[in-house]
Amino acid sequence: MNSRTLRIAVLALAGFGVFAIARLGYNLYGYSPAQALLSSVEGSATAGLSKESPLSFGPQGFYSRSSVIYVTAPKKEFGEALSASLQSLKGSGARLLHQKERNTEGTRFSVVQAELPEKSAEELLQRWKSQYEVLQFEENRSDRNTEYASLDARLESLQQTRTRITISPEQFKLSASSELGEEYAKLQTKKREFENARIVPPQQSLTAVFIARPGFGFAGLTDMILDALWWSIALFGALSILGLFAYLVLRLFQGGKDLLSWIGARLDPQDNG
């Protein structure tokens, strides 16, 4: 290996190291423990949970309301915090729908989904926000008035259809009455749900994800180092490909220039003479 090649190799290695260190510094500077915790559990925490929310009635009509909150507590206090939160849920008149506890990528978390009175849910959420660090909170409210209106219209239409069927031929009457009867019964059941919502306190769905906060450890540092190395490899790979492409284009132009010179020399009458 000659000295020129050695210098190029040393410079390339030094550049690789400088970029890797710079990327690692950027990772450390931009590191967010809260975001790292949220990213590690967000996908798996709510997988398989029900997306439906209880039907409620208020001054603006029928609606559904749901909330999702991610909170974190120190790892040593996680068990106590989770137990206290479950007791608070039960004391608020909640109906537990789902509960699971897992350990994903070294992060322990527990998920609870429940239905409870809207007022109790608001008080509970405010308490959790003051007691724990909130990583993410989302609340959705969907209007159900249009659904109720279309349900009422469909029931009226079915009733009129059933009246017309009574004067139809007997064979057609039996099959049509059976199909309409099933649909009518389902819609009546759905309408009773809307009517019941008028007389009970507004309810809402609440999904709470409790995460144990482990702090910054060896695993987090390892991930940052690997990220810095992969970024460096990707950068130098891209630069190498661009350099090779530029070299090939240069050689192509040089070859074309030499070819044109050769053709010109062959066609020059003075040279041929």
Coordinates of C-alpha atoms in Angstrom, one line a residue:
M1 CA 0.0 0.0 0.0
N2 CA 1.6 3.3 -1.1
S3 CA 1.5 6.4 1.1
R4 CA -1.2 8.2 -0.9
T5 CA -3.6 5.3 -0.5
L6 CA -2.8 5.1 3.2
R7 CA -3.5 8.8 3.7
I8 CA -6.9 8.4 1.9
A9 CA -7.8 5.4 4.1
V10 CA -6.8 7.3 7.3
L11 CA -8.8 10.4 6.3
A12 CA -11.8 8.3 5.5
L13 CA -11.6 6.5 8.8
A14 CA -11.2 9.8 10.6
G15 CA -14.2 11.2 8.8
F16 CA -16.2 8.1 9.7
G17 CA -15.3 8.5 13.4
V18 CA -16.0 12.2 13.5
F19 CA -19.4 11.7 12.0
A20 CA -20.2 8.8 14.3
I21 CA -19.2 10.9 17.4
A22 CA -21.2 13.9 16.1
R23 CA -24.3 11.7 15.6
L24 CA -23.9 10.2 19.0
G25 CA -23.7 13.7 20.5
Y26 CA -26.9 14.7 18.6
N27 CA -28.7 11.6 20.0
L28 CA -27.6 12.4 23.5
Y29 CA -28.6 16.0 23.2
G30 CA -32.0 15.2 21.7
Y31 CA -32.7 12.3 24.0
S32 CA -36.2 12.5 25.6
P33 CA -36.9 9.8 28.2
A34 CA -40.6 10.4 28.0
Q35 CA -40.6 10.0 24.2
A36 CA -38.4 6.9 24.4
L37 CA -40.8 5.3 26.9
L38 CA -43.9 6.2 24.8
S39 CA -42.3 4.8 21.6
S40 CA -41.4 1.5 23.3
V41 CA -45.0 0.7 24.4
E42 CA -47.4 2.8 22.2
G43 CA -48.1 0.2 19.6
S44 CA -48.5 -2.8 21.7
A45 CA -50.2 -1.2 24.7
T46 CA -53.6 -0.6 23.0
A47 CA -53.5 -3.5 20.5
G48 CA -56.6 -5.6 20.8
L49 CA -58.6 -3.2 22.9
S50 CA -62.2 -2.3 22.1
K51 CA -62.7 0.8 20.0
E52 CA -66.3 1.3 21.0
S53 CA -67.4 3.9 23.5
P54 CA -70.6 4.0 25.6
L55 CA -73.6 6.0 24.3
S56 CA -74.4 9.1 26.3
F57 CA -77.0 11.9 26.2
G58 CA -76.5 15.5 27.0
P59 CA -77.8 19.0 26.2
Q60 CA -76.5 18.7 22.6
G61 CA -78.0 15.3 22.1
F62 CA -76.5 11.8 21.7
Y63 CA -72.7 11.4 21.7
S64 CA -69.8 9.0 22.6
R65 CA -66.7 10.1 24.5
S66 CA -63.4 8.3 25.1
S67 CA -60.1 9.1 26.6
V68 CA -56.6 7.6 26.4
I69 CA -53.9 8.6 28.8
Y70 CA -50.2 7.4 29.2
V71 CA -48.6 8.1 32.5
T72 CA -45.3 7.1 34.1
A73 CA -44.1 6.5 37.6
P74 CA -40.6 5.6 39.0
K75 CA -39.8 1.9 38.7
K76 CA -39.6 1.4 42.4
E77 CA -43.0 3.0 43.0
F78 CA -44.7 1.5 40.0
G79 CA -46.5 -1.4 41.8
E80 CA -47.8 0.9 44.5
A81 CA -49.0 3.5 42.0
L82 CA -50.7 0.9 39.9
S83 CA -52.5 -0.6 42.9
A84 CA -53.7 2.9 44.0
S85 CA -54.9 3.7 40.5
L86 CA -56.9 0.5 40.3
Q87 CA -58.5 1.2 43.6
S88 CA -59.4 4.7 42.4
L89 CA -61.1 3.3 39.3
K90 CA -63.1 0.8 41.3
G91 CA -64.1 3.5 43.8
S92 CA -65.3 5.7 40.9
G93 CA -67.9 3.1 39.9
A94 CA -65.9 1.9 36.9
R95 CA -66.7 -1.3 35.0
L96 CA -63.4 -2.9 34.0
L97 CA -63.3 -4.1 30.4
H98 CA -59.7 -5.1 30.0
Q99 CA -56.5 -5.3 32.0
K100 CA -53.1 -6.6 31.1
E101 CA -49.5 -6.2 32.2
R102 CA -46.5 -6.7 30.0
N103 CA -42.7 -6.2 29.7
T104 CA -41.7 -4.9 26.3
E105 CA -38.1 -4.1 25.3
G106 CA -37.3 -4.0 29.0
T107 CA -40.1 -1.6 29.8
R108 CA -42.8 -2.7 32.2
F109 CA -46.3 -1.4 31.7
S110 CA -49.9 -2.1 32.6
V111 CA -53.0 -1.2 30.6
V112 CA -56.5 -0.8 32.0
Q113 CA -59.7 -0.1 30.0
A114 CA -62.9 0.7 31.7
E115 CA -66.3 2.4 31.4
L116 CA -67.3 4.8 34.1
P117 CA -69.5 7.9 34.7
E118 CA -68.2 10.9 32.8
K119 CA -67.9 13.1 35.8
S120 CA -65.9 10.5 37.7
A121 CA -63.6 10.1 34.7
E122 CA -62.9 13.8 34.6
E123 CA -62.0 13.8 38.4
L124 CA -59.9 10.7 38.0
L125 CA -58.0 12.1 35.0
Q126 CA -57.3 15.4 36.9
R127 CA -55.9 13.4 39.8
W128 CA -53.6 11.3 37.7
K129 CA -52.3 14.4 35.9
S130 CA -51.3 15.9 39.2
Q131 CA -49.8 12.7 40.6
Y132 CA -47.9 11.3 37.7
E133 CA -45.9 12.5 34.6
V134 CA -48.3 12.5 31.6
L135 CA -46.6 11.3 28.4
Q136 CA -49.6 11.6 26.2
F137 CA -53.3 12.4 26.6
E138 CA -56.0 12.1 23.9
E139 CA -59.8 12.6 24.1
N140 CA -62.3 12.0 21.4
R141 CA -66.0 12.9 21.3
S142 CA -68.2 11.8 18.5
D143 CA -71.7 13.0 17.7
R144 CA -74.4 10.3 17.4
N145 CA -77.4 12.4 16.6
T146 CA -77.3 11.5 12.9
E147 CA -77.2 7.8 13.7
Y148 CA -80.3 8.2 15.9
A149 CA -82.1 10.1 13.2
S150 CA -81.3 7.5 10.5
L151 CA -82.3 4.7 12.9
D152 CA -85.7 6.3 13.5
A153 CA -86.2 6.9 9.8
R154 CA -85.3 3.3 9.0
L155 CA -87.7 1.9 11.6
E156 CA -90.6 4.0 10.2
S157 CA -89.8 2.8 6.7
L158 CA -89.8 -0.8 7.9
Q159 CA -93.1 -0.3 9.6
Q160 CA -94.6 1.0 6.4
T161 CA -93.1 -1.9 4.4
R162 CA -94.5 -4.4 6.9
T163 CA -98.0 -2.9 6.5
R164 CA -97.8 -3.2 2.7
I165 CA -96.6 -6.8 3.0
T166 CA -99.9 -7.8 4.7
I167 CA -101.8 -7.4 1.5
S168 CA -99.2 -9.3 -0.6
P169 CA -99.5 -12.9 -1.9
E170 CA -99.0 -15.5 0.9
Q171 CA -95.8 -17.0 -0.4
F172 CA -94.0 -13.6 -0.7
K173 CA -95.5 -12.5 2.6
L174 CA -93.9 -15.3 4.7
S175 CA -90.3 -14.8 3.4
A176 CA -90.4 -11.0 3.4
S177 CA -92.0 -10.8 6.8
S178 CA -89.3 -13.0 8.3
E179 CA -86.4 -10.9 6.9
L180 CA -88.0 -7.6 7.9
G181 CA -88.9 -9.0 11.3
E182 CA -85.2 -9.8 12.1
E183 CA -84.0 -6.4 10.9
Y184 CA -86.8 -4.6 12.8
A185 CA -85.9 -6.4 16.0
K186 CA -82.3 -5.4 15.7
L187 CA -83.1 -1.8 15.1
Q188 CA -85.6 -1.8 18.0
T189 CA -82.9 -3.1 20.3
K190 CA -80.5 -0.4 19.1
K191 CA -83.2 2.3 19.6
R192 CA -83.7 1.1 23.2
E193 CA -80.0 1.7 23.8
F194 CA -80.5 5.3 22.7
E195 CA -83.6 5.7 24.8
N196 CA -81.8 4.2 27.9
A197 CA -79.0 6.7 27.4
R198 CA -81.5 9.5 28.1
I199 CA -82.2 8.3 31.6
V200 CA -78.7 7.3 32.9
P201 CA -75.7 9.6 33.7
P202 CA -73.3 10.2 30.8
Q203 CA -70.7 7.4 30.5
Q204 CA -67.3 7.4 28.9
S205 CA -64.6 4.9 27.9
L206 CA -61.2 5.4 29.7
T207 CA -58.0 3.7 28.7
A208 CA -55.0 4.2 31.0
V209 CA -51.5 3.0 30.3
F210 CA -49.2 3.0 33.4
I211 CA -45.5 2.8 32.5
A212 CA -42.6 2.1 34.9
R213 CA -39.8 4.7 34.3
P214 CA -36.5 2.9 34.4
G215 CA -34.3 5.9 33.7
F216 CA -31.4 6.1 31.2
G217 CA -29.4 2.9 31.3
F218 CA -27.0 0.7 29.3
A219 CA -29.6 -0.4 26.8
G220 CA -30.5 3.2 25.9
L221 CA -26.8 4.1 25.4
T222 CA -26.3 0.9 23.3
D223 CA -29.2 1.9 21.0
M224 CA -27.7 5.4 20.5
I225 CA -24.2 4.0 19.6
L226 CA -25.7 1.6 17.1
D227 CA -27.8 4.3 15.6
A228 CA -24.7 6.5 15.2
L229 CA -22.8 3.7 13.6
W230 CA -25.6 2.9 11.1
W231 CA -25.9 6.5 10.2
S232 CA -22.2 6.7 9.6
I233 CA -22.2 3.5 7.5
A234 CA -25.1 4.8 5.5
L235 CA -23.5 8.2 4.9
F236 CA -20.2 6.7 3.7
G237 CA -21.9 4.1 1.6
A238 CA -23.9 6.9 -0.1
L239 CA -20.7 9.0 -0.6
S240 CA -18.9 5.9 -2.0
I241 CA -21.7 5.3 -4.5
L242 CA -21.7 8.9 -5.6
G243 CA -17.9 8.9 -5.9
L244 CA -18.0 5.7 -8.0
F245 CA -20.8 7.2 -10.2
A246 CA -18.8 10.4 -10.7
Y247 CA -15.7 8.4 -11.6
L248 CA -17.6 6.3 -14.2
V249 CA -19.2 9.4 -15.7
L250 CA -15.8 11.0 -16.0
R251 CA -14.3 7.9 -17.6
L252 CA -17.2 7.8 -20.0
F253 CA -16.7 11.4 -21.1
Q254 CA -13.0 10.8 -21.3
G255 CA -13.6 7.7 -23.5
G256 CA -16.0 9.6 -25.7
K257 CA -13.5 12.4 -26.1
D258 CA -10.8 10.0 -27.1
L259 CA -13.1 8.2 -29.5
L260 CA -14.1 11.5 -31.2
S261 CA -10.4 12.5 -31.5
W262 CA -9.6 9.1 -33.1
I263 CA -12.5 9.5 -35.5
G264 CA -11.4 13.0 -36.4
A265 CA -7.9 11.9 -37.0
R266 CA -9.0 9.1 -39.3
L267 CA -11.2 11.5 -41.3
D268 CA -8.6 14.3 -41.6
P269 CA -7.4 14.4 -45.3
Q270 CA -4.0 15.7 -44.5
D271 CA -3.3 12.9 -42.1
N272 CA -4.6 10.4 -44.6
G273 CA -2.4 11.8 -47.3

